[in-house]
Amino acid sequence: EKEARGPRRGKGWTSPATGMEFVWTEALNCWVGKYEVTNSEYRVKEQAHASKAYRGHNLDDGRRPVAYVTWRAAQAYPRWLTDREHKTGKLPNELQYRLPTGKEWMTFAQCDDGRKYPWGRRWPPKRGRAGNYRDDKTPLGGIGIEDYQDGHVASCPVEVSWENPWGLYGVGGNVWECTTKAPLGPFDAWRGGSWSSGDQEWLQCSARFTDSAPSQLYNTGLRLVLSP
């Protein structure tokens, strides 16, 4: 049996099972998902999963972030992916996919410079250069960011969800991302805001949505890390 050939430190990695891309992140000594987990990537495990629509706006396209994901489902997905790639010999046994911890998430959201928001320190963000949030032109109502437009009414394909200085997309906005209190540990919070977030308080890197109830929401998803 051939030894699994895994990712090289300092280099990117693509999951053989899903095509999910990862970026080597030196500050964390691990790989971080370049994008939030997409509908198509999630459906490799759960073929029948649907992210549905919100008030007539589609959330279910393959390259949009998966939504309507519970904490338990978010926890189960990286376990399944790790097991699958270990069994096929595509991932070395010493590596595993998992959810990021809250501390890890803050590190790659703040890019090691202590920024208050995923895009920097200033409010409001520059138009279209901060992420996919509830902007001032959305037809869905609610609090929007004044004089901010990102071109998307609801969720958007992960490739256009804004790239931070570390090469990670959608860390702010698109969907809330699930984190744990420790590696493979219990639930911590949902972080990063979503396409439906427009209130200044909820867009700070430190904002935490702590409801771990099993109800599925239209704006909760996940991002993975790959680590020893």
Short mmCIF file of C-alpha atoms in Angstrom, two decimals, residues 22-219:
data_model
loop_
_atom_site.label_atom_id
_atom_site.label_comp_id
_atom_site.label_asym_id
_atom_site.label_seq_id
_atom_site.Cartn_x
_atom_site.Cartn_y
_atom_site.Cartn_z
CA PHE A 22 -6.98 25.32 1.40
CA VAL A 23 -4.40 28.05 2.02
CA TRP A 24 -1.31 27.47 4.16
CA THR A 25 -1.48 29.90 7.09
CA GLU A 26 1.87 30.32 8.81
CA ALA A 27 0.49 32.07 11.90
CA LEU A 28 -1.63 29.00 12.69
CA ASN A 29 0.74 26.34 11.36
CA CYS A 30 -2.12 24.75 9.43
CA TRP A 31 -4.21 25.08 6.29
CA VAL A 32 -7.40 27.18 6.26
CA GLY A 33 -10.23 26.79 3.79
CA LYS A 34 -9.82 29.37 1.06
CA TYR A 35 -13.60 29.64 0.85
CA GLU A 36 -16.60 28.72 2.96
CA VAL A 37 -17.84 25.19 2.26
CA THR A 38 -20.05 25.33 -0.83
CA ASN A 39 -23.31 23.60 -1.60
CA SER A 40 -21.63 21.31 -4.13
CA GLU A 41 -18.85 20.36 -1.68
CA TYR A 42 -21.35 19.68 1.09
CA ARG A 43 -23.53 17.56 -1.20
CA VAL A 44 -20.66 15.13 -1.79
CA LYS A 45 -21.65 13.95 1.71
CA GLU A 46 -25.32 14.94 1.86
CA GLN A 47 -26.68 14.54 -1.68
CA ALA A 48 -30.18 15.66 -0.76
CA HIS A 49 -29.16 18.81 1.08
CA ALA A 50 -30.84 22.01 -0.08
CA SER A 51 -29.90 25.52 1.01
CA LYS A 52 -33.26 26.62 -0.38
CA ALA A 53 -34.12 30.25 -1.09
CA TYR A 54 -34.83 33.33 0.99
CA ARG A 55 -37.81 35.44 -0.04
CA GLY A 56 -37.40 34.25 -3.61
CA HIS A 57 -33.62 34.67 -3.76
CA ASN A 58 -31.74 31.45 -4.49
CA LEU A 59 -29.21 30.22 -1.92
CA ASP A 60 -28.73 26.77 -3.47
CA ASP A 61 -26.34 27.21 -6.43
CA GLY A 62 -23.34 24.91 -6.27
CA ARG A 63 -20.73 27.61 -5.65
CA ARG A 64 -22.72 29.51 -3.04
CA PRO A 65 -21.90 28.73 0.60
CA VAL A 66 -23.92 25.92 2.09
CA ALA A 67 -26.64 27.18 4.45
CA TYR A 68 -29.26 25.66 6.72
CA VAL A 69 -26.46 23.81 8.51
CA THR A 70 -26.77 22.98 12.21
CA TRP A 71 -23.91 22.83 14.69
CA ARG A 72 -24.08 19.02 14.70
CA ALA A 73 -24.03 18.86 10.90
CA ALA A 74 -21.11 21.29 10.78
CA GLN A 75 -19.23 19.11 13.25
CA ALA A 76 -19.99 15.90 11.35
CA TYR A 77 -18.89 17.12 7.91
CA PRO A 78 -15.11 17.41 8.55
CA ARG A 79 -15.14 14.09 10.44
CA TRP A 80 -16.67 12.41 7.40
CA LEU A 81 -14.21 14.05 5.02
CA THR A 82 -11.23 13.04 7.16
CA ASP A 83 -12.41 9.43 7.39
CA ARG A 84 -13.07 9.24 3.66
CA GLU A 85 -9.63 10.52 2.65
CA HIS A 86 -7.82 8.43 5.26
CA LYS A 87 -9.53 5.28 3.98
CA THR A 88 -8.66 6.03 0.37
CA GLY A 89 -5.06 6.86 1.26
CA LYS A 90 -5.39 10.41 -0.08
CA LEU A 91 -4.68 12.09 3.28
CA PRO A 92 -1.91 11.15 5.75
CA ASN A 93 -3.27 9.77 9.01
CA GLU A 94 -1.61 12.53 11.04
CA LEU A 95 -3.75 15.21 9.33
CA GLN A 96 -7.44 15.91 9.85
CA TYR A 97 -10.11 18.29 8.67
CA ARG A 98 -12.02 20.11 11.41
CA LEU A 99 -13.81 23.31 12.30
CA PRO A 100 -11.60 26.23 13.37
CA THR A 101 -11.48 27.22 17.00
CA GLY A 102 -12.70 30.66 17.96
CA LYS A 103 -9.11 31.75 18.58
CA GLU A 104 -7.98 30.47 15.19
CA TRP A 105 -10.90 32.18 13.48
CA MET A 106 -10.01 35.50 15.13
CA THR A 107 -6.40 35.12 13.96
CA PHE A 108 -7.28 34.70 10.29
CA ALA A 109 -10.08 37.29 10.50
CA GLN A 110 -7.80 39.93 12.01
CA CYS A 111 -4.78 38.92 9.88
CA ASP A 112 -2.51 39.34 12.89
CA ASP A 113 -2.92 43.14 12.95
CA GLY A 114 -5.74 43.54 15.49
CA ARG A 115 -8.23 44.96 13.00
CA LYS A 116 -11.71 45.65 14.39
CA TYR A 117 -13.57 44.48 11.28
CA PRO A 118 -12.61 41.82 8.74
CA TRP A 119 -11.79 44.57 6.22
CA GLY A 120 -9.82 46.84 8.61
CA ARG A 121 -10.35 49.40 11.34
CA ARG A 122 -12.67 51.98 9.78
CA TRP A 123 -16.43 52.23 9.64
CA PRO A 124 -18.22 52.23 7.28
CA PRO A 125 -16.44 49.85 4.88
CA LYS A 126 -15.54 50.95 1.38
CA ARG A 127 -18.22 50.13 -1.15
CA GLY A 128 -17.91 46.57 -2.43
CA ARG A 129 -14.52 46.04 -0.78
CA ALA A 130 -15.35 44.39 2.51
CA GLY A 131 -17.61 41.39 1.98
CA ASN A 132 -21.16 40.37 1.24
CA TYR A 133 -23.42 42.05 3.81
CA ARG A 134 -26.85 43.66 3.96
CA ASP A 135 -26.21 46.85 2.03
CA ASP A 136 -28.28 50.00 1.72
CA LYS A 137 -29.94 48.89 -1.53
CA THR A 138 -31.20 45.47 -0.48
CA PRO A 139 -34.93 44.92 -1.10
CA LEU A 140 -35.16 42.62 1.92
CA GLY A 141 -35.55 45.35 4.53
CA GLY A 142 -33.82 45.57 7.91
CA ILE A 143 -30.72 47.51 8.87
CA GLY A 144 -28.32 48.02 5.99
CA ILE A 145 -24.83 49.53 5.87
CA GLU A 146 -25.19 53.14 4.82
CA ASP A 147 -23.71 53.93 1.40
CA TYR A 148 -22.45 50.37 0.97
CA GLN A 149 -23.27 48.16 -1.99
CA ASP A 150 -21.78 44.76 -2.78
CA GLY A 151 -23.95 43.78 -5.75
CA HIS A 152 -25.64 40.82 -4.06
CA VAL A 153 -29.10 40.64 -2.55
CA ALA A 154 -28.53 37.33 -0.75
CA SER A 155 -25.57 34.91 -0.65
CA CYS A 156 -23.05 35.05 -3.49
CA PRO A 157 -20.62 32.58 -5.10
CA VAL A 158 -17.68 32.13 -2.75
CA GLU A 159 -15.15 33.36 -5.33
CA VAL A 160 -16.65 36.86 -5.28
CA SER A 161 -17.15 37.18 -1.52
CA TRP A 162 -14.08 39.43 -1.03
CA GLU A 163 -10.51 38.28 -0.37
CA ASN A 164 -8.70 39.25 2.82
CA PRO A 165 -4.92 39.93 2.99
CA TRP A 166 -4.23 36.26 3.77
CA GLY A 167 -5.97 35.01 0.64
CA LEU A 168 -9.17 33.86 2.36
CA TYR A 169 -12.57 34.72 0.92
CA GLY A 170 -15.79 35.54 2.74
CA VAL A 171 -14.33 35.64 6.25
CA GLY A 172 -16.66 38.57 6.77
CA GLY A 173 -20.20 38.12 5.45
CA ASN A 174 -21.87 35.60 3.13
CA VAL A 175 -22.69 33.09 5.95
CA TRP A 176 -21.97 32.85 9.67
CA GLU A 177 -19.13 30.34 10.23
CA CYS A 178 -19.16 27.72 12.98
CA THR A 179 -16.27 27.59 15.49
CA THR A 180 -15.32 25.38 18.44
CA LYS A 181 -13.82 26.11 21.85
CA ALA A 182 -10.88 23.76 21.20
CA PRO A 183 -9.73 21.61 18.27
CA LEU A 184 -12.44 18.95 17.84
CA GLY A 185 -14.03 20.46 20.95
CA PRO A 186 -17.51 21.68 21.88
CA PHE A 187 -19.45 24.46 20.20
CA ASP A 188 -18.07 27.99 20.55
CA ALA A 189 -20.05 30.34 18.30
CA TRP A 190 -21.01 31.35 14.79
CA ARG A 191 -18.69 34.13 13.60
CA GLY A 192 -18.16 36.59 10.77
CA GLY A 193 -21.67 37.86 10.08
CA SER A 194 -23.60 37.03 6.93
CA TRP A 195 -25.20 38.49 3.83
CA SER A 196 -28.15 39.49 6.06
CA SER A 197 -25.98 41.39 8.59
CA GLY A 198 -25.86 45.17 8.45
CA ASP A 199 -25.61 46.34 12.05
CA GLN A 200 -22.16 47.71 12.94
CA GLU A 201 -21.93 45.70 16.16
CA TRP A 202 -22.48 42.37 14.35
CA LEU A 203 -19.81 43.09 11.75
CA GLN A 204 -16.93 43.35 14.20
CA CYS A 205 -14.45 40.46 14.24
CA SER A 206 -15.32 39.92 17.89
CA ALA A 207 -19.06 39.45 17.19
CA ARG A 208 -20.33 36.04 18.26
CA PHE A 209 -23.72 34.44 17.56
CA THR A 210 -23.90 31.83 20.31
CA ASP A 211 -27.15 29.98 19.61
CA SER A 212 -26.26 26.31 19.20
CA ALA A 213 -29.89 25.17 19.01
CA PRO A 214 -30.62 22.53 16.36
CA SER A 215 -32.83 24.82 14.28
CA GLN A 216 -31.42 25.40 10.81
CA LEU A 217 -30.95 28.97 9.59
CA TYR A 218 -30.69 30.48 6.12
CA ASN A 219 -27.39 32.20 6.96
#
